[in-house]
PDB file of C-alpha atoms in Angstrom:
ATOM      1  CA  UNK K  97      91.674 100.217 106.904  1.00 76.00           C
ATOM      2  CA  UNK K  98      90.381  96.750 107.939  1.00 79.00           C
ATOM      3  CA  UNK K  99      88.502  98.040 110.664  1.00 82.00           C
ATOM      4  CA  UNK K 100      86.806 100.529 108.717  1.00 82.00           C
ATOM      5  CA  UNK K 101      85.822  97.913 105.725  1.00 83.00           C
ATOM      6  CA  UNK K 102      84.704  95.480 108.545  1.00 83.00           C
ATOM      7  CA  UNK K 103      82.193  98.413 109.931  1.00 79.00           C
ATOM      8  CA  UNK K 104      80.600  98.471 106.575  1.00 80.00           C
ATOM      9  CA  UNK K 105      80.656  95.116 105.593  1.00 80.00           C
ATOM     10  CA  UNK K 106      79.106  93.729 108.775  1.00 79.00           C
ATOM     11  CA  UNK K 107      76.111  96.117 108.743  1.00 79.00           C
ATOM     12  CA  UNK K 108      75.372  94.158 105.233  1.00 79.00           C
ATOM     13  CA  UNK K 109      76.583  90.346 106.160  1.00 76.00           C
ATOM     14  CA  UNK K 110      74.292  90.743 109.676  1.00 66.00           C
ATOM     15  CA  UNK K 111      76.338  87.530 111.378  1.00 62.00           C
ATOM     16  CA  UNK K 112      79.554  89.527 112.983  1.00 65.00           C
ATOM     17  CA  UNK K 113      81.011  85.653 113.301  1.00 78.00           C
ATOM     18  CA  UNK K 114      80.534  85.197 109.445  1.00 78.00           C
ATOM     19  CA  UNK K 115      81.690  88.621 108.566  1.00 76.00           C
ATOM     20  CA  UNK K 116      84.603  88.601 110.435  1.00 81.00           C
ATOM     21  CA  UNK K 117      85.845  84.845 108.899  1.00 86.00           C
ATOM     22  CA  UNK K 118      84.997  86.099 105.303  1.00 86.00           C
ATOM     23  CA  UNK K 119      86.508  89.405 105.955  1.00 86.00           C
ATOM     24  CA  UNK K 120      89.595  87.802 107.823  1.00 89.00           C
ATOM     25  CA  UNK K 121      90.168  85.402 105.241  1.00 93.00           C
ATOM     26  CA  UNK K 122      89.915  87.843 101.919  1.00 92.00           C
ATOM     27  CA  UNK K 123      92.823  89.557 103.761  1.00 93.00           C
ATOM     28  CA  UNK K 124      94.887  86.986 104.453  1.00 94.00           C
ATOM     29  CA  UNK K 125      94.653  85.073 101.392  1.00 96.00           C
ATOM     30  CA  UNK K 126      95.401  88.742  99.947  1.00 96.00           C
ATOM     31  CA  UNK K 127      98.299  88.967 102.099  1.00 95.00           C
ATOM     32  CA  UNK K 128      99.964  86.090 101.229  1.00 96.00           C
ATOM     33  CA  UNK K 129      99.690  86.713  97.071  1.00 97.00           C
ATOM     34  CA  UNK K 130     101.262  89.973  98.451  1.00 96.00           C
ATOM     35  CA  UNK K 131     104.003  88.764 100.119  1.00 95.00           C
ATOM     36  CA  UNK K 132     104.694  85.965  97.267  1.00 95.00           C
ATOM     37  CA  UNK K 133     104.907  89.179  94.697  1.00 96.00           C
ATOM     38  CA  UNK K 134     107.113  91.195  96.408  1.00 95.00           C
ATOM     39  CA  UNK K 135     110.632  89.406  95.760  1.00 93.00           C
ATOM     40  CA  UNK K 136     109.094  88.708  91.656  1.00 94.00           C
ATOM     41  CA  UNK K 137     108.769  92.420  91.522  1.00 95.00           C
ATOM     42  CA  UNK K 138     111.542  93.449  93.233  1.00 93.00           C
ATOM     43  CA  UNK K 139     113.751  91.504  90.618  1.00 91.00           C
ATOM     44  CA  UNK K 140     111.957  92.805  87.873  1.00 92.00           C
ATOM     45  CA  UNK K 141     112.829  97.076  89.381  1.00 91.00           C
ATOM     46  CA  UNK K 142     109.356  97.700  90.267  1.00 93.00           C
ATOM     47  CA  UNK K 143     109.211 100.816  92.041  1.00 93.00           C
ATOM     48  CA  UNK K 144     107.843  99.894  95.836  1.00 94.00           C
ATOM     49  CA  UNK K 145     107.057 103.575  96.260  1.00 94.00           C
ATOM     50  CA  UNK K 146     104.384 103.170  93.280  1.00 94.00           C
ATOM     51  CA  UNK K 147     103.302 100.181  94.399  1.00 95.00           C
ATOM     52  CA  UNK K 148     102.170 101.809  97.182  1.00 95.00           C
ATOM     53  CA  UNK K 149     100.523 104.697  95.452  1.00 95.00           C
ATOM     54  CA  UNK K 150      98.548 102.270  93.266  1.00 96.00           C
ATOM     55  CA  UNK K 151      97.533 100.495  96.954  1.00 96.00           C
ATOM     56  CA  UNK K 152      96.085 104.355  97.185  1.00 95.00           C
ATOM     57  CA  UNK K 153      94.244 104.430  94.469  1.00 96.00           C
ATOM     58  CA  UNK K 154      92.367 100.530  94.668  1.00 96.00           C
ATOM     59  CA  UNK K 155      91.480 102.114  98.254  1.00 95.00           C
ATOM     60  CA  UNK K 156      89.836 105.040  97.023  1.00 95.00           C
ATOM     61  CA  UNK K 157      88.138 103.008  93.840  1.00 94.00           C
ATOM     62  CA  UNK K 158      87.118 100.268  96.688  1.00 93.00           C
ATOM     63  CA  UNK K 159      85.349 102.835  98.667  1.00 92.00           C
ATOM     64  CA  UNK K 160      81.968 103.309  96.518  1.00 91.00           C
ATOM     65  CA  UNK K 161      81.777  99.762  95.418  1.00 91.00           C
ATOM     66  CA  UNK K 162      81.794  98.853  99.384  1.00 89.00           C
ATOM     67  CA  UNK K 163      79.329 101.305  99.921  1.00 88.00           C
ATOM     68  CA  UNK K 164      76.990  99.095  97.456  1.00 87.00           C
ATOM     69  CA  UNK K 165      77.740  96.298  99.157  1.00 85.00           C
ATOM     70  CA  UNK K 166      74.025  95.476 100.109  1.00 81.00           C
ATOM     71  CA  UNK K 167      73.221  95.848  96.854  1.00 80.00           C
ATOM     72  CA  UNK K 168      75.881  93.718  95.618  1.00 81.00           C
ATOM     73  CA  UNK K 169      74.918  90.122  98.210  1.00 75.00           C
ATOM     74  CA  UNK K 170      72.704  87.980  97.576  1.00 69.00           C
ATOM     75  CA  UNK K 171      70.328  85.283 100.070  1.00 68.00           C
ATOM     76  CA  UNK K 172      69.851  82.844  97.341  1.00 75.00           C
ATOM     77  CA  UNK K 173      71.068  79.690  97.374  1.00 75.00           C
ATOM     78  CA  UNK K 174      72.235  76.986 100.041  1.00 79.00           C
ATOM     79  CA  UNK K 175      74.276  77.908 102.612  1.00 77.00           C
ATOM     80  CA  UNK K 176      77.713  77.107 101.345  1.00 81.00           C
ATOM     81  CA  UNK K 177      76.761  78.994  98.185  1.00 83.00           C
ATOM     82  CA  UNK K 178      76.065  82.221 100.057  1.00 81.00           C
ATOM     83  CA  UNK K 179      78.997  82.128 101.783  1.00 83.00           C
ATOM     84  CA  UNK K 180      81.320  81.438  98.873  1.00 87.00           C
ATOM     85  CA  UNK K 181      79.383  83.994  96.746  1.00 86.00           C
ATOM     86  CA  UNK K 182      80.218  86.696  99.430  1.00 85.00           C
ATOM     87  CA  UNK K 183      83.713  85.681 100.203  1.00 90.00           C
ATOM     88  CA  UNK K 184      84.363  86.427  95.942  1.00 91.00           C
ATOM     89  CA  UNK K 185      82.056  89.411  96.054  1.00 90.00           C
ATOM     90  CA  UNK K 186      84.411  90.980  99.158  1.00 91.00           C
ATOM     91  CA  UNK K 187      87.848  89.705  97.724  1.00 94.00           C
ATOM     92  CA  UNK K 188      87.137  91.085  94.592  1.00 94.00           C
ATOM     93  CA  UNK K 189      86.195  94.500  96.217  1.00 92.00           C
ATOM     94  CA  UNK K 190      89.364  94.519  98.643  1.00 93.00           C
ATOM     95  CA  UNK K 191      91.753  92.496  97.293  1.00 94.00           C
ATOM     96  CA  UNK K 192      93.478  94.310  94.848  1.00 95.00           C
ATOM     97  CA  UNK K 193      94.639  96.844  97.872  1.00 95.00           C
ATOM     98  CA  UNK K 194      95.343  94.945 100.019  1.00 95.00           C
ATOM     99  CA  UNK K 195      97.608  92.487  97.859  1.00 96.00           C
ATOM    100  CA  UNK K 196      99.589  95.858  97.197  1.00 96.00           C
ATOM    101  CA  UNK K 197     100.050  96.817 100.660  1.00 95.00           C
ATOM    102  CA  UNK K 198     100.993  93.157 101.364  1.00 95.00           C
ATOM    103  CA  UNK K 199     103.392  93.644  99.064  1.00 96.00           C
ATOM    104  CA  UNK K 200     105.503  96.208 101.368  1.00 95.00           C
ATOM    105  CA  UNK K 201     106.813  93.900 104.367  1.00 94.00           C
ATOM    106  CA  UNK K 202     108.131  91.419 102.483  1.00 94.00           C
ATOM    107  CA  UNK K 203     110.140  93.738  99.940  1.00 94.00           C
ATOM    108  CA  UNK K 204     111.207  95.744 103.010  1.00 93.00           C
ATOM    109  CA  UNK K 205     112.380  92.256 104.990  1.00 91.00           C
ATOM    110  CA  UNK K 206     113.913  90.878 101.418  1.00 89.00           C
ATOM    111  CA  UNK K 207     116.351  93.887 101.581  1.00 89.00           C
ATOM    112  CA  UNK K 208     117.056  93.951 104.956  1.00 86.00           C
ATOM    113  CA  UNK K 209     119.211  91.013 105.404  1.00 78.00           C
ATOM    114  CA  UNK K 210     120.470  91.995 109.246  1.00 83.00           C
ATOM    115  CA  UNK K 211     118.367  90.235 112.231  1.00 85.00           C
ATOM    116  CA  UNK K 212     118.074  93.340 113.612  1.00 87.00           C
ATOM    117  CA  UNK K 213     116.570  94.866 110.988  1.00 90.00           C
ATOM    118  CA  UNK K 214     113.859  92.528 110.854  1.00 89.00           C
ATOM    119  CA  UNK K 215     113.057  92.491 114.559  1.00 91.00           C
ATOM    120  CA  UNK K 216     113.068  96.485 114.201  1.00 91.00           C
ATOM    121  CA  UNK K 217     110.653  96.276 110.641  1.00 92.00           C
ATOM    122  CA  UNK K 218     108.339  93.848 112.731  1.00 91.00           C
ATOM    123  CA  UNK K 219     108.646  96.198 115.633  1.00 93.00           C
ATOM    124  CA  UNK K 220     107.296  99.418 113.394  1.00 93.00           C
ATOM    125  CA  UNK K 221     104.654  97.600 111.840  1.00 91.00           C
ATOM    126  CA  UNK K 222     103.041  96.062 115.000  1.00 93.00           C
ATOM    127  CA  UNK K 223     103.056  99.409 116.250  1.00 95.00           C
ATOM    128  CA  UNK K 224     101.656 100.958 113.049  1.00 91.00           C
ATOM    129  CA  UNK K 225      98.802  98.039 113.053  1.00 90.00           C
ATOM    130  CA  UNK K 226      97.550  98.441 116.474  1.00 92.00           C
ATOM    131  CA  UNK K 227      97.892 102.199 116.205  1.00 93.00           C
ATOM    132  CA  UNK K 228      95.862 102.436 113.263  1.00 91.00           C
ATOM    133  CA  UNK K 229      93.416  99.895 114.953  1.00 89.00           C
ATOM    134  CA  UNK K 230      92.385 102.083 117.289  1.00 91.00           C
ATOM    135  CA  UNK K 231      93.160 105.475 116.470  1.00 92.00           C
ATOM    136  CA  UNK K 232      90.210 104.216 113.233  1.00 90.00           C
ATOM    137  CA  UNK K 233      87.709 102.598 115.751  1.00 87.00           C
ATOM    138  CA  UNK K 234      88.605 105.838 118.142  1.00 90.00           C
ATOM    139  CA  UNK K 235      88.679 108.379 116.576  1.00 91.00           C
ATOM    140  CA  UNK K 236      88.287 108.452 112.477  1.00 91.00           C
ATOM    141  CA  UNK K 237      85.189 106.222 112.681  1.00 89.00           C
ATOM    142  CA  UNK K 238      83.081 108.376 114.862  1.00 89.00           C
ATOM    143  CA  UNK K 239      84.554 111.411 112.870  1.00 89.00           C
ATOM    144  CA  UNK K 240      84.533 110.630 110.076  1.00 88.00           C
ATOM    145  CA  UNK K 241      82.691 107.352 108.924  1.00 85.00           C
ATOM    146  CA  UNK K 242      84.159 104.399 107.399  1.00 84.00           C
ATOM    147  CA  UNK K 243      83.816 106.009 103.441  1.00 87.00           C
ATOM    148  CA  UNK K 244      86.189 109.455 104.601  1.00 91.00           C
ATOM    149  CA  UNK K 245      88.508 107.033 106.557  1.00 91.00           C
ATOM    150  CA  UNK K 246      89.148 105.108 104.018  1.00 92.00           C
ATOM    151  CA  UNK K 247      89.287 108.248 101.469  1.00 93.00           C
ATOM    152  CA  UNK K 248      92.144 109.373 104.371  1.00 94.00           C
ATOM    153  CA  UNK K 249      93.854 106.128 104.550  1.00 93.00           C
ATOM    154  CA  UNK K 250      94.255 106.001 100.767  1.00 94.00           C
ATOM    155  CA  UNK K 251      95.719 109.679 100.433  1.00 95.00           C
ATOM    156  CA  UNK K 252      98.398 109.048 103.535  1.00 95.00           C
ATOM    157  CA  UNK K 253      99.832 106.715 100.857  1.00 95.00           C
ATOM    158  CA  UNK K 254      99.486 108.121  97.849  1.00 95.00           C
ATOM    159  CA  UNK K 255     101.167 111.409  99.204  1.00 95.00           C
ATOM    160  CA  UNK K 256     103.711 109.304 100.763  1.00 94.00           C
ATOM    161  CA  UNK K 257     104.374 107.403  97.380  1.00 94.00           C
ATOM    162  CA  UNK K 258     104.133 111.286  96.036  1.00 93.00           C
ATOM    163  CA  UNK K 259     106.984 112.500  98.310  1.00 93.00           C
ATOM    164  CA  UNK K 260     109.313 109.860  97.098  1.00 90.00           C
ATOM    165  CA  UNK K 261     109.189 109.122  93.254  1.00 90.00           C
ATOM    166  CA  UNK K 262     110.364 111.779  90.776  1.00 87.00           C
ATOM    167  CA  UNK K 263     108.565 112.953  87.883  1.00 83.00           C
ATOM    168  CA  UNK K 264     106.533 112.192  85.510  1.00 87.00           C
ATOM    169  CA  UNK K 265     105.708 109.054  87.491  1.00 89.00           C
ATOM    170  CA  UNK K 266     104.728 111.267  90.523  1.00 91.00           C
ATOM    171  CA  UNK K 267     102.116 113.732  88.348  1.00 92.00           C
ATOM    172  CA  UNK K 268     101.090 110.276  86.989  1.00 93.00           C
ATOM    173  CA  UNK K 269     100.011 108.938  89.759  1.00 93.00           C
ATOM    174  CA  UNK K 270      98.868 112.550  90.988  1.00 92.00           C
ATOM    175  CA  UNK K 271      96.652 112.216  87.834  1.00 94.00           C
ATOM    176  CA  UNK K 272      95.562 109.397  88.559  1.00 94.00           C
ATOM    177  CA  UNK K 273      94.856 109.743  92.132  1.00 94.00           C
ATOM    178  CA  UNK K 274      92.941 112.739  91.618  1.00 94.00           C
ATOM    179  CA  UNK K 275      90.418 111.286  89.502  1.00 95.00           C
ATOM    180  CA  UNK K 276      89.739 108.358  91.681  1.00 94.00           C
ATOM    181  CA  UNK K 277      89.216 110.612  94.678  1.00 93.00           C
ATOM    182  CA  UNK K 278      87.052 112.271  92.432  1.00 94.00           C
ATOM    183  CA  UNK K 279      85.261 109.649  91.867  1.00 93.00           C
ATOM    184  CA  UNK K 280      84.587 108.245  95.052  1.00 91.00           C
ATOM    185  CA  UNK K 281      83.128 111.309  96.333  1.00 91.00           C
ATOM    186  CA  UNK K 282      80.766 111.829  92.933  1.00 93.00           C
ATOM    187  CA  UNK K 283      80.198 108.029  93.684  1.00 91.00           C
ATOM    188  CA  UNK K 284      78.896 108.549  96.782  1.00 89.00           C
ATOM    189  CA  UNK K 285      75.151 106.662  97.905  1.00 86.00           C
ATOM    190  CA  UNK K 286      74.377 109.083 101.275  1.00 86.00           C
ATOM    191  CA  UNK K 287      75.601 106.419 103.869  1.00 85.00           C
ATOM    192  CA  UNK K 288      75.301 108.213 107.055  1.00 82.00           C
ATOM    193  CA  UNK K 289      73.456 111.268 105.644  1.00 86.00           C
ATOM    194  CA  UNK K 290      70.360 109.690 103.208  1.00 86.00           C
ATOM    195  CA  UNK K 291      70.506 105.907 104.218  1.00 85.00           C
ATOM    196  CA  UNK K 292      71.657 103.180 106.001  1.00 85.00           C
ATOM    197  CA  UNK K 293      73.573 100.485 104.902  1.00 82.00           C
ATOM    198  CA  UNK K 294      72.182  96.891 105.165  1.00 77.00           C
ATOM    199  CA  UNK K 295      69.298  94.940 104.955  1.00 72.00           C
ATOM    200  CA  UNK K 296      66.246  95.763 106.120  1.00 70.00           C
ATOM    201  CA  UNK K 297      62.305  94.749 106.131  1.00 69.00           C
ATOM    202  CA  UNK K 298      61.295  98.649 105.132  1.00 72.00           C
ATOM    203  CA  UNK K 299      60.480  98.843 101.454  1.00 70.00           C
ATOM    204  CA  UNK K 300      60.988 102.906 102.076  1.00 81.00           C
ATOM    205  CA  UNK K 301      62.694 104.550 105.058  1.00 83.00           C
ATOM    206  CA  UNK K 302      63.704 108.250 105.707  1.00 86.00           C
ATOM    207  CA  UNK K 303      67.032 108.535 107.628  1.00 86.00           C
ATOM    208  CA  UNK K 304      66.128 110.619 110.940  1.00 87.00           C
ATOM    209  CA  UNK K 305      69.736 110.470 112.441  1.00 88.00           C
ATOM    210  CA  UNK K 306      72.973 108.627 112.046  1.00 87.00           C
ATOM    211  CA  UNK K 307      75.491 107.995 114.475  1.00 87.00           C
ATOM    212  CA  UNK K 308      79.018 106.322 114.286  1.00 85.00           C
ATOM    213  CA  UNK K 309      80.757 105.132 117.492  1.00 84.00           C
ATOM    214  CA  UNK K 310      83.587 102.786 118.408  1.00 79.00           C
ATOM    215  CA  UNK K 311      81.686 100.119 118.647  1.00 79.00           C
ATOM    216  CA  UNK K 312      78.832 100.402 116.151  1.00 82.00           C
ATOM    217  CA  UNK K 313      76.826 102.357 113.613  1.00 84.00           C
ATOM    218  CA  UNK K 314      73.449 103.475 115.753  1.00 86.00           C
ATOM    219  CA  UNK K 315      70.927 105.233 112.872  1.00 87.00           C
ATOM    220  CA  UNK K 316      67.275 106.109 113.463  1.00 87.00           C
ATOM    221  CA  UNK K 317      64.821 105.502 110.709  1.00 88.00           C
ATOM    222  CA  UNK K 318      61.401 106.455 109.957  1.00 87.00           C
ATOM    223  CA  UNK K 319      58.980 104.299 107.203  1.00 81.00           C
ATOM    224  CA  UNK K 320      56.367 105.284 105.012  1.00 70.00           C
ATOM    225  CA  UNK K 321      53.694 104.349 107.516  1.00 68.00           C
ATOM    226  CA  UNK K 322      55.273 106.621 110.128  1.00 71.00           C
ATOM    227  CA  UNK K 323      56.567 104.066 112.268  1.00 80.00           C
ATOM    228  CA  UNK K 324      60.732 104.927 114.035  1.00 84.00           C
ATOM    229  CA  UNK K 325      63.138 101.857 113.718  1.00 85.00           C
ATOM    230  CA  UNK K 326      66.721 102.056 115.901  1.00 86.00           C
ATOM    231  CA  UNK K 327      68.972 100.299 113.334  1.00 84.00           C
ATOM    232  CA  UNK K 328      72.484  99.083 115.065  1.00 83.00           C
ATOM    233  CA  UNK K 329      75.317  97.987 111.895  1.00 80.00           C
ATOM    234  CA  UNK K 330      72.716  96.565 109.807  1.00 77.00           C
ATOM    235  CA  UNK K 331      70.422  95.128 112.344  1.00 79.00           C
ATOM    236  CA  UNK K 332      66.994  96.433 113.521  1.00 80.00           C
ATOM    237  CA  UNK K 333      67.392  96.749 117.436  1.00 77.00           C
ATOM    238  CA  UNK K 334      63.678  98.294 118.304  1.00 74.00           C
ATOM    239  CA  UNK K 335      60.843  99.254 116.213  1.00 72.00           C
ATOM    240  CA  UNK K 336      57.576 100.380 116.996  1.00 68.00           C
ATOM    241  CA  UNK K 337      56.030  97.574 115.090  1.00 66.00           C
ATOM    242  CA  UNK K 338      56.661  93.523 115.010  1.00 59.00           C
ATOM    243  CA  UNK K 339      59.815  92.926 112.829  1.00 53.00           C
ATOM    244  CA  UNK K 340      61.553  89.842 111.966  1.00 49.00           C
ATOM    245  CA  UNK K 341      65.115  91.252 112.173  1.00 49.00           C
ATOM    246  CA  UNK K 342      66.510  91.881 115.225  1.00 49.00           C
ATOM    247  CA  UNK K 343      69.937  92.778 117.146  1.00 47.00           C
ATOM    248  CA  UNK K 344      70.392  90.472 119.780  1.00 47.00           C
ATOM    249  CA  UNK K 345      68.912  86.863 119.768  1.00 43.00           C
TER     250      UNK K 345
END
């Protein structure tokens, strides 16, 4: 899931060193209020299997709001300013899922009081995180694109949160989930297919081709005065005219 949001949001924040610290530190901050919930709501009988679900459903309502993340940034201000304005602007966007799913270690470790246990929980989800690491940058990326991996990502858990409550919570949160899949996909703004996400020089542009590999975005453009751009995550890498932007210093 992190690697897919950090595709996205580092065709918009341009600097890969800035994006990854803001990105790095809305999780772990997220994380951390996570893990500090999980033994208050664990006391209190929350269900774990519909926290989970809910994760589900803040990924899928995350999706279209990250796909507006250019519009969403702003240059203004000093630099500090800018930086704190996107770090909110990106923990108010992922946080909410990602506190949820921080939420599930901890409970899981709380209950398991043998050491064994623990080294076997921290065992599974190492595996799990690397796994999904690369089978996303892999595989699902250049597949699918970062919007449908995260639309997959947040269905693995709400069917999993599905297969384990009873009813009515589990046609609630069916309900529930089906609308906000429903509205990601109405929500859609043509990343991939009618534009490119960032920020670019070209008042206009008509998206020639779009391709997503493990390492990058690559997406050819074409502007109003017939001019081709190569666009790599945000940045213009070659252009048949002067540009200002660029890929590589």
């Amino acid at each position: 899931l992190e690697v897919a949001w950090f595709r996205a949001l580092r065709s918009v924040l341009w600097s890969t060193s800035e994006s990854f610290a803001i990105m790095l530190s809305a999780v772990l901050i997220a994380l951390a209020i996570g893990a500090h919930l999980a033994p208050v709501l664990r006391r209190r009988g929350v269900s774990l299997e519909l926290l989970i679900g809910l994760a589900g459903i803040a990924i899928l309502a995350a999706t279209p709001a990250i796909e507006r993340f250019d519009r969403m940034v702003a240059l203004k201000g000093g630099f500090l300013q800018v930086m704190l304005n996107w770090f909110a602007i990106t923990f108010a966007i992922i946080g909410p899922a990602i506190i949820l799913l921080g939420i599930v270690l901890p409970w899981q470790l709380d209950v398991a009081e043998d050491p064994r246990c623990w080294s076997r929980l921290y065992f599974l989800n190492t595996i799990g995180a690397v796994t999904g690491a690369l089978g996303t940058a892999w595989i699902l990326l250049p597949a699918l694109g970062f919007n449908q991996t995260s639309w997959l990502a947040g269905s693995l858990l709400i069917a999993f949160a599905c297969w384990h409550l009873t009813s009515p919570r589990r046609w609630l949160l069916l309900g529930a989930s089906g609308l906000a899949l429903l509205g990601a996909q109405q929500l859609q703004t043509g990343i991939g297919k009618t534009r490119v996400m960032g920020r670019f020089p070209f008042a206009r542009y008509v998206l020639v081709s779009s391709v997503d590999t493990a390492d990058a975005n690559i997406s050819l453009v074409e502007t109003g005065d017939s001019h081709q751009a190569v666009v790599i995550d945000g940045f213009v890498a070659a252009d048949t005219q002067p540009i200002a932007s660029h890929y590589m210093p």
